[in-house]
Amino acid sequence: MTSTYRELYEPQDPSILMSQQTHRSELIYSGKIDEDETLRVNQLTDNIFWTFRIDDPTRVRLHPRVLDILYDMGFYHVARFGAMIIDCHLITALVERWRLETHTFHFPIGEATVTLQDVAIIWGLHIDGEPLTIDEHHYTAEEWSWYCTEMLGFTPLDTDFKSKTRIKLSAISSHLLDIVISYDTDQETVDQYA
């Protein structure tokens, strides 16, 4: 017996799935879109940022003083990952199986979700302690300039902004590429670099 797409992937009890009529999977079930149609993913990250790597000899090597700070802050493992290749087919499959009502993925074997512990283990991040948050969406260009001057040691130019409230990551990366960290570099500069 051959199973249809609907039989394989439709939830067994759709009564709790209030948005099924507008879900991507419903469009596939009804034939309104081809099941092989892949979502296109916009990669918003600036790959210049990933010029700085810990273990890649083709990238800018981070000085041990910077690595010590990254390790103390709990971001050492993130720096090891670098730029990621986005698998649009995988993302499409996950979108088709994500249920907003339950915040879970519905797979043929059952439901699954990503937990904070999963993220902590994959990225090597600490999840205990006080949270660090920043509300960057409300910063003006002047506030970003002050923040960059105080925290990163450089003042961005007007051309370094994507809009009045968004700074280009390439501006920060370019600034960091101009800095050479050594054992003689003052601690404030090393802190700003990290």
Short mmCIF file of N, CA and C in Angstrom, two decimals, residues 7 133 177 180 187 190:
data_model
loop_
_atom_site.label_atom_id
_atom_site.label_comp_id
_atom_site.label_asym_id
_atom_site.label_seq_id
_atom_site.Cartn_x
_atom_site.Cartn_y
_atom_site.Cartn_z
N GLU A 7 -1.42 11.48 4.05
CA GLU A 7 -1.44 10.42 5.07
C GLU A 7 -0.15 10.40 5.89
N THR A 133 20.48 41.40 27.49
CA THR A 133 19.60 41.79 26.40
C THR A 133 19.93 43.21 25.96
N LEU A 177 39.43 44.42 11.51
CA LEU A 177 40.52 43.97 10.65
C LEU A 177 41.72 44.91 10.71
N VAL A 180 45.56 45.16 15.23
CA VAL A 180 46.47 44.03 15.44
C VAL A 180 46.66 43.87 16.94
N GLN A 187 44.76 46.70 27.49
CA GLN A 187 43.63 45.83 27.81
C GLN A 187 42.30 46.37 27.30
N VAL A 190 41.92 45.31 23.72
CA VAL A 190 41.66 43.87 23.64
C VAL A 190 40.21 43.58 24.02
#
